[in-house]
Amino acid sequence: MVNKIKIDKIDQKILALLQTNARTPLKHLASKVFLSSPAVSSRIERLEKRGVISGYHAAINSSALDYHIKAFVNLALNPKEKEAFFAYIEDCPNVTECHCITGHCSMLMKVLFKTTDDLDIFVNHLQKFGETETQIIFSTPIEPRGILSMYAGVDDVKKSAIS
């Protein structure tokens, strides 16, 4: 059973601010939650140790690196191919996410490629593991945003992150 981690409103606001910009200076975070910098630092360290904060990442614009093709690839994985599939997919740098899911298909992958030809080659390789279905992404009106919207006061957080 997973232990439920309780966090208070101050922790929520710190998390929301860090999700907006993980490089927000400690002094700025402290001013937004009305605590001292050492107190905020202690809270962040506690959130890291408890696994609430699992890492800090840079958001990369894939198009700026010529990866213009984003797609979701569904795979109805043959159960006998599971071990081979996991070994194969682990070595595919174009796969940015891979999820085990419910429904007709058992795997969902988010992939990035420079060309549709490259995507086609990848999908053809996947078909040795099972049936595929691919959706190419035309646009993303809402970029990944963490769980900011789950916390109260998100509008205040967005405004304070901008200022």
mmCIF file with all atom_site columns, N, CA and C in Angstrom, residues 77-101:
data_model
loop_
_atom_site.group_PDB
_atom_site.id
_atom_site.type_symbol
_atom_site.label_atom_id
_atom_site.label_alt_id
_atom_site.label_comp_id
_atom_site.label_asym_id
_atom_site.label_entity_id
_atom_site.label_seq_id
_atom_site.pdbx_PDB_ins_code
_atom_site.Cartn_x
_atom_site.Cartn_y
_atom_site.Cartn_z
_atom_site.occupancy
_atom_site.B_iso_or_equiv
_atom_site.pdbx_formal_charge
_atom_site.auth_seq_id
_atom_site.auth_comp_id
_atom_site.auth_asym_id
_atom_site.auth_atom_id
_atom_site.pdbx_PDB_model_num
ATOM 1  N N  . LEU A 1 77  ? 0.597  -5.186  -27.662 1.00 0.00 ? 77  LEU A N  1
ATOM 2  C CA . LEU A 1 77  ? 1.784  -6.001  -27.452 1.00 0.00 ? 77  LEU A CA 1
ATOM 3  C C  . LEU A 1 77  ? 1.426  -7.467  -27.254 1.00 0.00 ? 77  LEU A C  1
ATOM 4  N N  . ASN A 1 78  ? 2.068  -8.303  -28.040 1.00 0.00 ? 78  ASN A N  1
ATOM 5  C CA . ASN A 1 78  ? 1.935  -9.739  -27.859 1.00 0.00 ? 78  ASN A CA 1
ATOM 6  C C  . ASN A 1 78  ? 2.607  -10.080 -26.525 1.00 0.00 ? 78  ASN A C  1
ATOM 7  N N  . PRO A 1 79  ? 1.881  -10.682 -25.565 1.00 0.00 ? 79  PRO A N  1
ATOM 8  C CA . PRO A 1 79  ? 2.473  -10.958 -24.245 1.00 0.00 ? 79  PRO A CA 1
ATOM 9  C C  . PRO A 1 79  ? 3.780  -11.747 -24.302 1.00 0.00 ? 79  PRO A C  1
ATOM 10 N N  . LYS A 1 80  ? 3.944  -12.596 -25.302 1.00 0.00 ? 80  LYS A N  1
ATOM 11 C CA . LYS A 1 80  ? 5.172  -13.377 -25.436 1.00 0.00 ? 80  LYS A CA 1
ATOM 12 C C  . LYS A 1 80  ? 6.359  -12.496 -25.824 1.00 0.00 ? 80  LYS A C  1
ATOM 13 N N  . GLU A 1 81  ? 6.080  -11.300 -26.332 1.00 0.00 ? 81  GLU A N  1
ATOM 14 C CA . GLU A 1 81  ? 7.134  -10.388 -26.796 1.00 0.00 ? 81  GLU A CA 1
ATOM 15 C C  . GLU A 1 81  ? 7.483  -9.303  -25.770 1.00 0.00 ? 81  GLU A C  1
ATOM 16 N N  . LYS A 1 82  ? 6.840  -9.370  -24.596 1.00 0.00 ? 82  LYS A N  1
ATOM 17 C CA . LYS A 1 82  ? 6.992  -8.300  -23.606 1.00 0.00 ? 82  LYS A CA 1
ATOM 18 C C  . LYS A 1 82  ? 8.454  -8.032  -23.236 1.00 0.00 ? 82  LYS A C  1
ATOM 19 N N  . GLU A 1 83  ? 9.193  -9.051  -22.878 1.00 0.00 ? 83  GLU A N  1
ATOM 20 C CA . GLU A 1 83  ? 10.587 -8.872  -22.460 1.00 0.00 ? 83  GLU A CA 1
ATOM 21 C C  . GLU A 1 83  ? 11.437 -8.287  -23.589 1.00 0.00 ? 83  GLU A C  1
ATOM 22 N N  . ALA A 1 84  ? 11.267 -8.808  -24.784 1.00 0.00 ? 84  ALA A N  1
ATOM 23 C CA . ALA A 1 84  ? 12.025 -8.298  -25.940 1.00 0.00 ? 84  ALA A CA 1
ATOM 24 C C  . ALA A 1 84  ? 11.627 -6.862  -26.261 1.00 0.00 ? 84  ALA A C  1
ATOM 25 N N  . PHE A 1 85  ? 10.333 -6.564  -26.141 1.00 0.00 ? 85  PHE A N  1
ATOM 26 C CA . PHE A 1 85  ? 9.857  -5.204  -26.405 1.00 0.00 ? 85  PHE A CA 1
ATOM 27 C C  . PHE A 1 85  ? 10.487 -4.212  -25.432 1.00 0.00 ? 85  PHE A C  1
ATOM 28 N N  . PHE A 1 86  ? 10.458 -4.526  -24.134 1.00 0.00 ? 86  PHE A N  1
ATOM 29 C CA . PHE A 1 86  ? 11.018 -3.609  -23.139 1.00 0.00 ? 86  PHE A CA 1
ATOM 30 C C  . PHE A 1 86  ? 12.507 -3.376  -23.388 1.00 0.00 ? 86  PHE A C  1
ATOM 31 N N  . ALA A 1 87  ? 13.234 -4.412  -23.755 1.00 0.00 ? 87  ALA A N  1
ATOM 32 C CA . ALA A 1 87  ? 14.660 -4.255  -24.062 1.00 0.00 ? 87  ALA A CA 1
ATOM 33 C C  . ALA A 1 87  ? 14.841 -3.363  -25.289 1.00 0.00 ? 87  ALA A C  1
ATOM 34 N N  . TYR A 1 88  ? 14.009 -3.567  -26.311 1.00 0.00 ? 88  TYR A N  1
ATOM 35 C CA . TYR A 1 88  ? 14.094 -2.763  -27.540 1.00 0.00 ? 88  TYR A CA 1
ATOM 36 C C  . TYR A 1 88  ? 13.760 -1.299  -27.269 1.00 0.00 ? 88  TYR A C  1
ATOM 37 N N  . ILE A 1 89  ? 12.651 -1.067  -26.592 1.00 0.00 ? 89  ILE A N  1
ATOM 38 C CA . ILE A 1 89  ? 12.141 0.301   -26.410 1.00 0.00 ? 89  ILE A CA 1
ATOM 39 C C  . ILE A 1 89  ? 13.045 1.117   -25.485 1.00 0.00 ? 89  ILE A C  1
ATOM 40 N N  . GLU A 1 90  ? 13.714 0.442   -24.561 1.00 0.00 ? 90  GLU A N  1
ATOM 41 C CA . GLU A 1 90  ? 14.644 1.121   -23.653 1.00 0.00 ? 90  GLU A CA 1
ATOM 42 C C  . GLU A 1 90  ? 15.779 1.794   -24.422 1.00 0.00 ? 90  GLU A C  1
ATOM 43 N N  . ASP A 1 91  ? 16.149 1.219   -25.570 1.00 0.00 ? 91  ASP A N  1
ATOM 44 C CA . ASP A 1 91  ? 17.251 1.753   -26.374 1.00 0.00 ? 91  ASP A CA 1
ATOM 45 C C  . ASP A 1 91  ? 16.806 2.680   -27.496 1.00 0.00 ? 91  ASP A C  1
ATOM 46 N N  . CYS A 1 92  ? 15.533 3.073   -27.507 1.00 0.00 ? 92  CYS A N  1
ATOM 47 C CA . CYS A 1 92  ? 15.018 3.970   -28.559 1.00 0.00 ? 92  CYS A CA 1
ATOM 48 C C  . CYS A 1 92  ? 14.965 5.399   -28.036 1.00 0.00 ? 92  CYS A C  1
ATOM 49 N N  . PRO A 1 93  ? 15.939 6.234   -28.399 1.00 0.00 ? 93  PRO A N  1
ATOM 50 C CA . PRO A 1 93  ? 15.965 7.604   -27.872 1.00 0.00 ? 93  PRO A CA 1
ATOM 51 C C  . PRO A 1 93  ? 14.800 8.463   -28.366 1.00 0.00 ? 93  PRO A C  1
ATOM 52 N N  . ASN A 1 94  ? 14.149 8.070   -29.443 1.00 0.00 ? 94  ASN A N  1
ATOM 53 C CA . ASN A 1 94  ? 13.026 8.853   -29.961 1.00 0.00 ? 94  ASN A CA 1
ATOM 54 C C  . ASN A 1 94  ? 11.755 8.651   -29.152 1.00 0.00 ? 94  ASN A C  1
ATOM 55 N N  . VAL A 1 95  ? 11.740 7.645   -28.294 1.00 0.00 ? 95  VAL A N  1
ATOM 56 C CA . VAL A 1 95  ? 10.584 7.395   -27.426 1.00 0.00 ? 95  VAL A CA 1
ATOM 57 C C  . VAL A 1 95  ? 10.772 8.224   -26.168 1.00 0.00 ? 95  VAL A C  1
ATOM 58 N N  . THR A 1 96  ? 9.929  9.246   -26.007 1.00 0.00 ? 96  THR A N  1
ATOM 59 C CA . THR A 1 96  ? 10.061 10.122  -24.846 1.00 0.00 ? 96  THR A CA 1
ATOM 60 C C  . THR A 1 96  ? 9.205  9.671   -23.673 1.00 0.00 ? 96  THR A C  1
ATOM 61 N N  . GLU A 1 97  ? 8.185  8.866   -23.946 1.00 0.00 ? 97  GLU A N  1
ATOM 62 C CA . GLU A 1 97  ? 7.329  8.299   -22.902 1.00 0.00 ? 97  GLU A CA 1
ATOM 63 C C  . GLU A 1 97  ? 6.849  6.941   -23.377 1.00 0.00 ? 97  GLU A C  1
ATOM 64 N N  . CYS A 1 98  ? 6.708  6.017   -22.439 1.00 0.00 ? 98  CYS A N  1
ATOM 65 C CA . CYS A 1 98  ? 6.129  4.708   -22.755 1.00 0.00 ? 98  CYS A CA 1
ATOM 66 C C  . CYS A 1 98  ? 5.295  4.288   -21.555 1.00 0.00 ? 98  CYS A C  1
ATOM 67 N N  . HIS A 1 99  ? 4.016  4.000   -21.806 1.00 0.00 ? 99  HIS A N  1
ATOM 68 C CA . HIS A 1 99  ? 3.077  3.679   -20.732 1.00 0.00 ? 99  HIS A CA 1
ATOM 69 C C  . HIS A 1 99  ? 2.384  2.354   -21.003 1.00 0.00 ? 99  HIS A C  1
ATOM 70 N N  . CYS A 1 100 ? 2.201  1.545   -19.965 1.00 0.00 ? 100 CYS A N  1
ATOM 71 C CA . CYS A 1 100 ? 1.332  0.370   -20.045 1.00 0.00 ? 100 CYS A CA 1
ATOM 72 C C  . CYS A 1 100 ? -0.077 0.877   -19.777 1.00 0.00 ? 100 CYS A C  1
ATOM 73 N N  . ILE A 1 101 ? -1.015 0.554   -20.667 1.00 0.00 ? 101 ILE A N  1
ATOM 74 C CA . ILE A 1 101 ? -2.356 1.107   -20.572 1.00 0.00 ? 101 ILE A CA 1
ATOM 75 C C  . ILE A 1 101 ? -3.416 0.013   -20.673 1.00 0.00 ? 101 ILE A C  1
#
